[in-house]
Amino acid sequence: IAVDADNLIAMPDAVTFEQAASLPIAYGTAYRMLISRGRLQPGELVLILGASGGVGTGCVQIAKNLKARVIACASSASKLKRLQELGADYVIDYTKEDFSRRAWEISGKKGVDVLVNYTGGDTWVPSLRTLARYGRLLTCGATAGFDPKTDIRYIWRREVNIVGANGWTRQDLEALLAQVERGSIKPIIHAVYPLAESREALRVMEDREVFGKIIVTP
């Protein structure tokens, strides 16, 4: 295959093909949301919904590298334990408790500075309710529905910002590759499947058994 050289990014020797394959969709999206668009700052409190997935684990690592405080939300005790091992300061099982109410308590009833929401649907209004004054709600997708009910009172009363992020740029990926090369970012790979087992790879994703990224190799 012939590709225009301008569309290629050199892989450092210290970065594996599996690690590089994890970056564009998951870590690239996470980096663009938190850094390029969200302007996350050291010391800020950030809540990450769906923190056990590819984008979520990327958000946790990127936020902790920036010395932000992280509230990670996931759906099982085993996933929450692994998120704590990644550096999450607080964890919430959203299947057992209201993440908005719990995060409000964690924040000392002030709200979170930044909230990552790529689910939409029923999580949208609780996310708005969780934000602090001048908080930022970051979104890059809507896996649970793109046309949720909303409540704009939270937007004007707390003067919050809703910030969209669509994918990633070359600069985002180059910055991530440099961090992987240094070891400050370690892509979380759930499993590597050969192409012949791609059906199983899809099943694992659909059954929500994934922590991090699934890689399929030719």
XYZ file of N, CA and C in Angstrom:
654
model
N 0.853 -1.193 0.000
C 0.000 0.000 0.000
C 0.886 1.239 0.000
N 0.494 2.209 -0.801
C 1.227 3.471 -0.866
C 0.430 4.546 -0.132
N 1.087 5.233 0.783
C 0.436 6.268 1.587
C 1.266 7.537 1.519
N 0.597 8.676 1.401
C 1.289 9.958 1.412
C 2.073 10.093 2.721
N 3.337 10.408 2.615
C 4.194 10.489 3.807
C 3.671 11.492 4.829
N 2.988 12.521 4.379
C 2.450 13.520 5.307
C 1.391 12.938 6.231
N 0.824 11.783 5.863
C -0.215 11.162 6.684
C 0.338 10.141 7.677
N 1.664 10.001 7.711
C 2.286 9.022 8.583
C 2.951 9.683 9.784
N 2.953 8.976 10.901
C 3.635 9.426 12.109
C 4.630 8.344 12.502
N 5.870 8.708 12.689
C 6.904 7.733 13.035
C 6.675 7.188 14.442
N 6.798 5.870 14.591
C 6.685 5.229 15.898
C 8.058 5.146 16.539
N 8.210 5.653 17.755
C 9.477 5.471 18.473
C 9.767 3.987 18.684
N 11.021 3.623 18.740
C 11.399 2.216 18.916
C 10.844 1.616 20.205
N 10.680 2.448 21.221
C 10.229 1.952 22.523
C 8.723 1.717 22.591
N 7.995 2.081 21.529
C 6.537 1.932 21.506
C 6.178 0.730 20.643
N 5.393 -0.202 21.186
C 5.006 -1.390 20.434
C 3.838 -1.068 19.490
N 3.627 -1.965 18.513
C 2.503 -1.783 17.594
C 1.178 -1.844 18.348
N 1.086 -2.716 19.352
C -0.147 -2.815 20.134
C -0.409 -1.527 20.903
N 0.629 -0.954 21.499
C 0.460 0.315 22.209
C 0.048 1.428 21.250
N 0.711 1.485 20.108
C 0.389 2.524 19.128
C -1.043 2.383 18.627
N -1.498 1.138 18.440
C -2.860 0.913 17.965
C -3.898 1.357 18.991
N -3.517 1.413 20.261
C -4.440 1.829 21.318
C -4.657 3.334 21.343
N -3.760 4.082 20.721
C -3.745 5.526 20.932
C -4.810 6.326 20.184
N -4.987 6.161 18.865
C -5.827 7.132 18.148
C -7.241 7.285 18.690
N -8.046 6.228 18.672
C -9.446 6.369 19.063
C -9.591 6.620 20.558
N -8.907 5.840 21.378
C -9.108 5.940 22.822
C -8.280 7.058 23.462
N -6.979 6.916 23.440
C -6.131 7.872 24.140
C -6.084 9.220 23.424
N -6.155 9.188 22.087
C -6.193 10.446 21.346
C -7.424 11.250 21.688
N -8.569 10.560 21.769
C -9.818 11.223 22.144
C -9.742 11.756 23.571
N -9.197 10.938 24.480
C -9.072 11.358 25.881
C -8.177 12.589 25.997
N -7.064 12.572 25.285
C -6.118 13.697 25.348
C -6.768 14.967 24.811
N -7.467 14.843 23.679
C -8.088 16.039 23.106
C -9.166 16.602 24.030
N -9.944 15.713 24.630
C -10.986 16.180 25.547
C -10.403 16.910 26.745
N -9.470 16.273 27.426
C -8.971 16.815 28.692
C -7.985 17.957 28.506
N -7.085 17.831 27.542
C -5.990 18.796 27.407
C -6.290 19.854 26.344
N -6.470 19.414 25.091
C -6.622 20.373 23.989
C -7.907 21.182 24.106
N -9.007 20.538 24.505
C -10.288 21.225 24.582
C -10.688 21.574 26.022
N -10.500 20.640 26.949
C -10.973 20.849 28.313
C -10.086 21.705 29.187
N -8.810 21.861 28.801
C -7.869 22.699 29.557
C -7.822 22.314 31.031
N -7.786 21.012 31.301
C -7.704 20.549 32.677
C -6.446 21.083 33.353
N -6.594 21.498 34.610
C -5.492 22.107 35.350
C -5.102 21.247 36.559
N -3.835 21.323 36.984
C -3.408 20.594 38.179
C -4.289 20.952 39.380
N -4.647 19.950 40.157
C -5.435 20.184 41.362
C -6.933 20.192 41.144
N -7.389 20.278 39.893
C -8.828 20.280 39.645
C -9.409 18.894 39.905
N -10.706 18.884 40.244
C -11.419 17.629 40.500
C -12.178 17.247 39.240
N -11.879 16.062 38.689
C -12.508 15.609 37.445
C -13.215 14.285 37.687
N -14.439 14.183 37.207
C -15.197 12.934 37.283
C -15.246 12.320 35.891
N -14.961 11.009 35.811
C -14.924 10.310 34.524
C -15.956 9.200 34.532
N -16.993 9.348 33.706
C -17.980 8.288 33.541
C -17.425 7.243 32.579
N -17.765 5.977 32.788
C -17.235 4.928 31.922
C -15.726 4.847 31.980
N -15.184 4.965 33.171
C -13.732 5.097 33.333
C -12.966 3.814 33.040
N -13.650 2.672 32.940
C -12.939 1.414 32.721
C -12.718 1.089 31.250
N -13.297 1.860 30.337
C -13.129 1.611 28.914
C -11.844 2.213 28.383
N -11.665 2.136 27.070
C -10.444 2.657 26.459
C -10.263 4.147 26.667
N -11.290 4.939 26.355
C -11.215 6.389 26.559
C -11.100 6.703 28.048
N -11.869 5.980 28.858
C -11.870 6.238 30.298
C -10.530 6.001 30.962
N -9.894 4.861 30.670
C -8.585 4.592 31.283
C -7.548 5.600 30.798
N -7.704 6.036 29.535
C -6.816 7.095 29.045
C -7.013 8.383 29.817
N -8.268 8.734 30.083
C -8.569 9.949 30.846
C -7.981 9.882 32.250
N -8.090 8.732 32.892
C -7.554 8.594 34.249
C -6.053 8.853 34.256
N -5.330 8.219 33.346
C -3.874 8.381 33.319
C -3.462 9.804 32.976
N -4.108 10.378 31.983
C -3.766 11.741 31.559
C -4.045 12.732 32.686
N -5.190 12.571 33.351
C -5.541 13.478 34.446
C -4.565 13.350 35.607
N -4.181 12.123 35.959
C -3.253 11.933 37.076
C -1.859 12.455 36.729
N -1.435 12.304 35.467
C -0.145 12.862 35.052
C -0.124 14.372 35.220
N -1.305 14.981 35.101
C -1.414 16.429 35.248
C -1.617 16.831 36.708
N -1.647 15.822 37.596
C -1.841 16.057 39.038
C -3.237 16.605 39.360
N -4.214 16.170 38.579
C -5.607 16.454 38.909
C -6.106 15.376 39.868
N -7.216 15.647 40.538
C -7.856 14.658 41.400
C -8.962 13.969 40.605
N -9.012 12.645 40.684
C -9.881 11.871 39.800
C -10.942 11.096 40.569
N -12.201 11.247 40.126
C -13.296 10.383 40.551
C -13.613 9.492 39.352
N -13.423 8.183 39.495
C -13.654 7.248 38.393
C -14.929 6.450 38.645
N -15.790 6.376 37.639
C -17.045 5.646 37.757
C -17.018 4.411 36.862
N -17.429 3.279 37.407
C -17.490 2.036 36.646
C -18.580 1.149 37.230
N -18.731 -0.061 36.648
C -19.903 -0.882 36.955
C -19.632 -2.124 37.781
N -18.418 -2.298 38.289
C -18.159 -3.483 39.116
C -17.012 -3.215 40.071
N -16.965 -3.999 41.135
C -15.923 -3.834 42.148
C -14.544 -4.131 41.574
N -14.451 -5.117 40.683
C -13.146 -5.465 40.110
C -12.614 -4.332 39.237
N -13.501 -3.700 38.467
C -13.073 -2.578 37.639
C -12.661 -1.386 38.497
N -13.405 -1.146 39.558
C -13.076 -0.022 40.440
C -11.723 -0.242 41.118
N -11.442 -1.483 41.478
C -10.155 -1.785 42.098
C -9.009 -1.486 41.124
N -9.165 -1.861 39.881
C -8.124 -1.602 38.888
C -7.972 -0.105 38.614
N -9.071 0.623 38.669
C -9.004 2.076 38.478
C -8.248 2.740 39.631
N -8.427 2.230 40.828
C -7.657 2.743 41.960
C -6.168 2.451 41.764
N -5.864 1.277 41.225
C -4.468 0.936 40.946
C -3.871 1.849 39.878
N -4.731 2.365 38.979
C -4.268 3.319 37.957
C -4.029 4.706 38.537
N -4.562 4.935 39.752
C -4.334 6.229 40.387
C -5.573 7.018 40.736
N -6.770 6.474 40.422
C -7.999 7.197 40.757
C -8.065 7.457 42.259
N -8.389 8.697 42.617
C -8.455 9.078 44.034
C -9.736 8.582 44.699
N -10.828 8.561 43.936
C -12.125 8.115 44.430
C -12.775 7.262 43.343
N -13.583 6.288 43.755
C -14.289 5.460 42.780
C -15.756 5.358 43.178
N -16.609 5.220 42.157
C -18.053 5.116 42.373
C -18.597 3.994 41.487
N -19.340 3.073 42.087
C -20.056 2.051 41.325
C -21.419 2.641 40.972
N -21.576 3.072 39.718
C -22.804 3.776 39.349
C -24.006 2.842 39.238
N -23.792 1.521 39.337
C -24.925 0.587 39.348
C -25.524 0.461 40.741
N -24.806 0.946 41.746
C -25.261 0.795 43.126
C -25.577 2.110 43.815
N -25.056 3.219 43.300
C -25.353 4.503 43.919
C -25.400 5.607 42.875
N -26.074 6.671 43.228
C -26.218 7.838 42.360
C -24.858 8.535 42.253
N -24.240 8.478 41.070
C -22.897 9.053 40.945
C -22.899 10.552 41.205
N -23.986 11.231 40.831
C -24.059 12.674 41.034
C -24.082 13.026 42.517
N -24.908 12.331 43.271
C -25.013 12.589 44.711
C -23.696 12.274 45.420
N -23.088 11.116 45.045
C -21.829 10.720 45.692
C -20.708 11.690 45.353
N -20.638 12.122 44.099
C -19.598 13.068 43.709
C -19.793 14.412 44.402
N -21.045 14.811 44.591
C -21.330 16.057 45.302
C -20.801 15.982 46.741
N -20.942 14.818 47.357
C -20.421 14.626 48.715
C -18.894 14.658 48.715
N -18.277 13.960 47.755
C -16.813 13.924 47.674
C -16.240 15.323 47.505
N -16.935 16.152 46.737
C -16.444 17.498 46.447
C -16.695 18.489 47.578
N -17.254 18.012 48.688
C -17.582 18.930 49.768
C -18.752 19.824 49.417
N -19.675 19.289 48.598
C -20.885 19.988 48.149
C -20.560 21.247 47.345
N -19.450 21.174 46.623
C -19.074 22.275 45.738
C -19.214 21.901 44.271
N -19.211 20.605 43.976
C -19.272 20.145 42.594
C -17.891 19.900 42.022
N -17.856 19.212 40.881
C -16.576 18.904 40.243
C -16.233 19.983 39.217
N -14.947 20.184 39.000
C -14.502 21.198 38.042
C -14.702 20.746 36.600
N -14.458 19.462 36.359
C -14.546 18.906 35.007
C -15.254 17.563 35.084
N -16.138 17.301 34.120
C -16.822 16.013 34.068
C -16.765 15.479 32.644
N -16.269 14.250 32.500
C -16.173 13.594 31.193
C -17.401 12.712 31.007
N -18.190 13.013 29.984
C -19.413 12.260 29.718
C -19.481 11.945 28.225
N -19.229 10.687 27.854
C -19.396 10.304 26.446
C -20.512 9.270 26.310
N -21.439 9.292 27.286
C -22.580 8.384 27.238
C -23.876 9.087 26.864
N -24.081 10.321 27.343
C -25.329 11.008 27.044
C -26.491 10.328 27.745
N -27.631 10.249 27.068
C -28.786 9.552 27.623
C -29.160 10.027 29.013
N -29.472 9.077 29.882
C -29.947 9.402 31.234
C -28.862 9.994 32.128
N -27.610 9.956 31.691
C -26.542 10.509 32.538
C -26.361 12.011 32.336
N -27.046 12.596 31.352
C -26.774 13.982 30.982
C -27.162 14.978 32.073
N -28.406 14.920 32.536
C -28.847 15.865 33.572
C -28.095 15.636 34.886
N -27.913 14.391 35.348
C -27.094 14.196 36.551
C -25.684 14.756 36.405
N -25.142 14.717 35.199
C -23.807 15.280 34.971
C -23.815 16.793 35.138
N -24.811 17.450 34.570
C -24.934 18.898 34.734
C -25.071 19.253 36.211
N -25.833 18.435 36.926
C -26.096 18.680 38.353
C -24.829 18.517 39.189
N -23.855 17.775 38.685
C -22.634 17.465 39.437
C -21.583 18.559 39.325
N -21.718 19.442 38.340
C -20.681 20.437 38.073
C -20.650 21.561 39.102
N -19.451 22.043 39.363
C -19.262 23.221 40.210
C -19.544 24.489 39.397
N -19.584 25.604 40.052
C -19.704 26.882 39.359
C -18.510 27.038 38.410
N -18.777 27.430 37.196
C -17.787 27.569 36.124
C -17.211 26.218 35.662
N -17.882 25.121 36.027
C -17.385 23.807 35.634
C -17.478 23.570 34.134
N -16.780 22.514 33.669
C -16.788 22.156 32.248
C -17.270 20.722 32.085
N -18.281 20.550 31.234
C -18.768 19.217 30.880
C -18.192 18.877 29.512
N -17.372 17.823 29.452
C -16.697 17.439 28.220
C -17.394 16.235 27.602
N -17.672 16.308 26.307
C -18.349 15.208 25.638
C -17.707 14.904 24.298
N -17.608 13.607 23.985
C -17.054 13.182 22.696
C -17.909 12.095 22.064
N -19.081 11.833 22.643
C -19.918 10.770 22.102
C -21.216 10.649 22.885
N -22.035 9.672 22.494
C -23.338 9.505 23.134
C -23.764 8.050 23.038
N -23.051 7.179 23.715
C -23.313 5.749 23.609
C -24.669 5.349 24.178
N -25.246 6.187 25.049
C -26.553 5.869 25.641
C -27.666 6.748 25.079
N -27.375 7.533 24.036
C -28.400 8.371 23.424
C -27.931 9.783 23.180
N -28.175 10.288 21.947
C -27.656 11.607 21.575
C -28.661 12.737 21.770
N -29.891 12.423 22.167
C -30.900 13.480 22.340
C -31.531 13.404 23.733
N -30.706 13.523 24.778
C -31.230 13.370 26.140
C -32.067 14.567 26.578
N -32.923 14.306 27.567
C -33.577 15.403 28.260
C -32.494 16.243 28.912
N -32.691 17.545 28.990
C -31.693 18.398 29.638
C -32.379 19.341 30.623
N -31.582 20.081 31.349
C -32.096 21.062 32.307
C -31.151 22.250 32.255
N -31.525 23.250 31.472
C -30.599 24.363 31.225
C -30.438 25.293 32.428
N -31.228 25.087 33.472
C -31.060 25.909 34.678
C -29.662 25.754 35.261
N -29.149 24.507 35.222
C -27.801 24.288 35.756
C -26.753 25.005 34.925
N -27.022 25.177 33.644
C -26.045 25.812 32.757
C -25.918 27.296 33.070
N -27.065 27.976 33.207
C -26.958 29.426 33.449
C -26.697 29.771 34.908
N -27.274 28.991 35.830
C -27.099 29.324 37.246
C -25.644 29.164 37.692
N -24.997 28.122 37.197
C -23.613 27.874 37.599
C -22.610 28.351 36.549
N -23.118 28.917 35.478
C -22.264 29.461 34.410
C -21.250 28.422 33.922
N -21.779 27.233 33.617
C -20.911 26.138 33.194
C -20.682 26.184 31.684
N -19.669 25.457 31.243
C -19.354 25.336 29.825
C -19.516 23.893 29.384
N -20.176 23.680 28.240
C -20.281 22.364 27.627
C -19.327 22.351 26.435
N -18.340 21.476 26.477
C -17.255 21.484 25.496
C -17.241 20.165 24.726
N -17.302 20.264 23.416
C -17.255 19.074 22.571
C -15.849 18.793 22.077
N -15.561 17.513 21.887
C -14.273 17.099 21.318
C -14.566 16.010 20.288
N -14.051 16.188 19.082
C -14.327 15.257 18.001
C -13.027 14.610 17.530
N -12.710 13.443 18.107
C -11.514 12.733 17.671
C -10.238 13.350 18.195
N -9.239 13.457 17.319
C -7.908 13.865 17.739
C -7.193 14.491 16.553
N -6.071 15.108 16.809
C -5.254 15.695 15.748
C -3.888 15.015 15.719
N -3.147 15.292 14.682
C -1.784 14.761 14.583
C -0.949 15.185 15.788
N -1.109 16.437 16.198
C -0.344 16.952 17.334
C -0.693 16.206 18.617
N -1.982 15.850 18.781
C -2.392 15.083 19.956
C -1.687 13.726 19.985
N -1.646 13.043 18.833
C -1.027 11.722 18.774
C 0.482 11.800 18.983
N 1.107 12.817 18.424
C 2.550 12.954 18.605
C 2.892 13.188 20.074
N 2.074 13.991 20.743
C 2.298 14.227 22.173
C 2.119 12.941 22.976
N 1.114 12.142 22.618
C 0.873 10.882 23.314
C 2.001 9.880 23.074
N 2.474 9.777 21.829
C 3.571 8.851 21.536
C 4.801 9.179 22.376
N 5.067 10.472 22.541
C 6.217 10.890 23.346
C 6.024 10.469 24.802
N 4.783 10.553 25.309
C 4.532 10.165 26.688
C 4.612 8.654 26.877
N 4.153 7.893 25.871
C 4.277 6.438 25.943
C 5.748 6.040 25.903
N 6.521 6.713 25.064
C 7.957 6.429 24.968
C 8.647 6.679 26.305
N 8.236 7.748 27.014
C 8.825 8.064 28.318
C 8.312 7.149 29.421
N 7.171 6.502 29.179
C 6.588 5.636 30.193
C 5.592 6.324 31.093
N 5.279 7.600 30.834
C 4.312 8.304 31.673
C 2.875 7.929 31.322
N 2.663 7.400 30.108
C 1.382 6.836 29.708
C 1.623 5.375 29.340
N 0.824 4.471 29.919
C 0.935 3.047 29.606
C -0.439 2.559 29.157
N -0.654 2.472 27.840
C -1.964 2.047 27.348
C -2.413 0.733 27.991
N -3.638 0.725 28.484
C -4.185 -0.460 29.129
C -4.822 -1.347 28.057
N -4.249 -2.515 27.849
C -4.731 -3.436 26.826
C -5.365 -4.636 27.521
N -6.670 -4.796 27.331
C -7.392 -5.899 27.958
C -6.930 -7.242 27.405
N -6.839 -7.338 26.066
C -6.421 -8.583 25.426
C -6.069 -8.312 23.976
N -5.241 -9.189 23.418
C -4.879 -9.130 21.998
C -5.397 -10.408 21.340
N -6.263 -10.251 20.327
C -6.861 -11.387 19.635
C -6.342 -11.469 18.200
N -6.117 -12.681 17.685
C -5.834 -12.813 16.250
C -7.112 -12.532 15.465
N -6.960 -12.192 14.205
C -8.112 -11.834 13.373
C -9.171 -12.932 13.368
N -8.748 -14.186 13.422
C -9.691 -15.302 13.403
C -10.607 -15.318 14.624
N -10.210 -14.628 15.700
C -11.022 -14.596 16.916
C -11.694 -13.238 17.116
N -11.884 -12.517 16.033
C -12.480 -11.183 16.144
C -13.924 -11.238 16.659
N -14.626 -12.339 16.375
C -15.986 -12.480 16.907
C -15.970 -12.479 18.439
N -15.007 -13.180 19.024
C -14.887 -13.210 20.477
C -14.508 -11.832 21.022
N -13.654 -11.125 20.291
C -13.281 -9.775 20.711
C -14.510 -8.870 20.774
N -15.401 -8.992 19.785
C -16.633 -8.200 19.782
C -17.553 -8.616 20.922
N -17.624 -9.927 21.190
C -18.479 -10.387 22.287
C -18.045 -9.814 23.624
N -16.739 -9.834 23.861
C -16.214 -9.306 25.120
C -16.578 -7.834 25.288
N -16.516 -7.091 24.186
C -16.895 -5.675 24.250
C -18.387 -5.519 24.519
N -19.200 -6.264 23.788
C -20.650 -6.137 23.933
C -21.130 -6.555 25.321
N -20.452 -7.517 25.916
C -20.827 -7.984 27.251
C -20.177 -7.174 28.370
N -19.509 -6.097 27.993
C -18.935 -5.157 28.964
C -17.944 -5.832 29.916
N -17.161 -6.755 29.364
C -16.147 -7.432 30.160
C -14.785 -6.775 30.017
N -14.740 -5.668 29.288
C -13.466 -5.054 28.920
C -12.982 -4.074 29.975
N -11.686 -4.109 30.227
C -11.037 -3.047 30.998
C -9.889 -2.555 30.136
N -10.048 -1.394 29.534
C -9.031 -0.862 28.618
C -9.395 -1.139 27.178
N -8.395 -1.505 26.361
C -8.572 -1.669 24.926
C -8.497 -3.121 24.494
N -9.272 -3.448 23.455
C -9.164 -4.729 22.770
C -8.346 -4.504 21.491
N -7.357 -5.349 21.250
C -6.531 -5.260 20.054
C -6.754 -6.509 19.204
N -6.967 -6.322 17.902
C -7.060 -7.429 16.951
C -5.889 -7.322 15.993
N -5.122 -8.395 15.866
C -3.936 -8.372 15.007
C -4.170 -9.211 13.756
N -3.566 -8.826 12.629
C -3.739 -9.592 11.388
C -3.032 -10.954 11.463
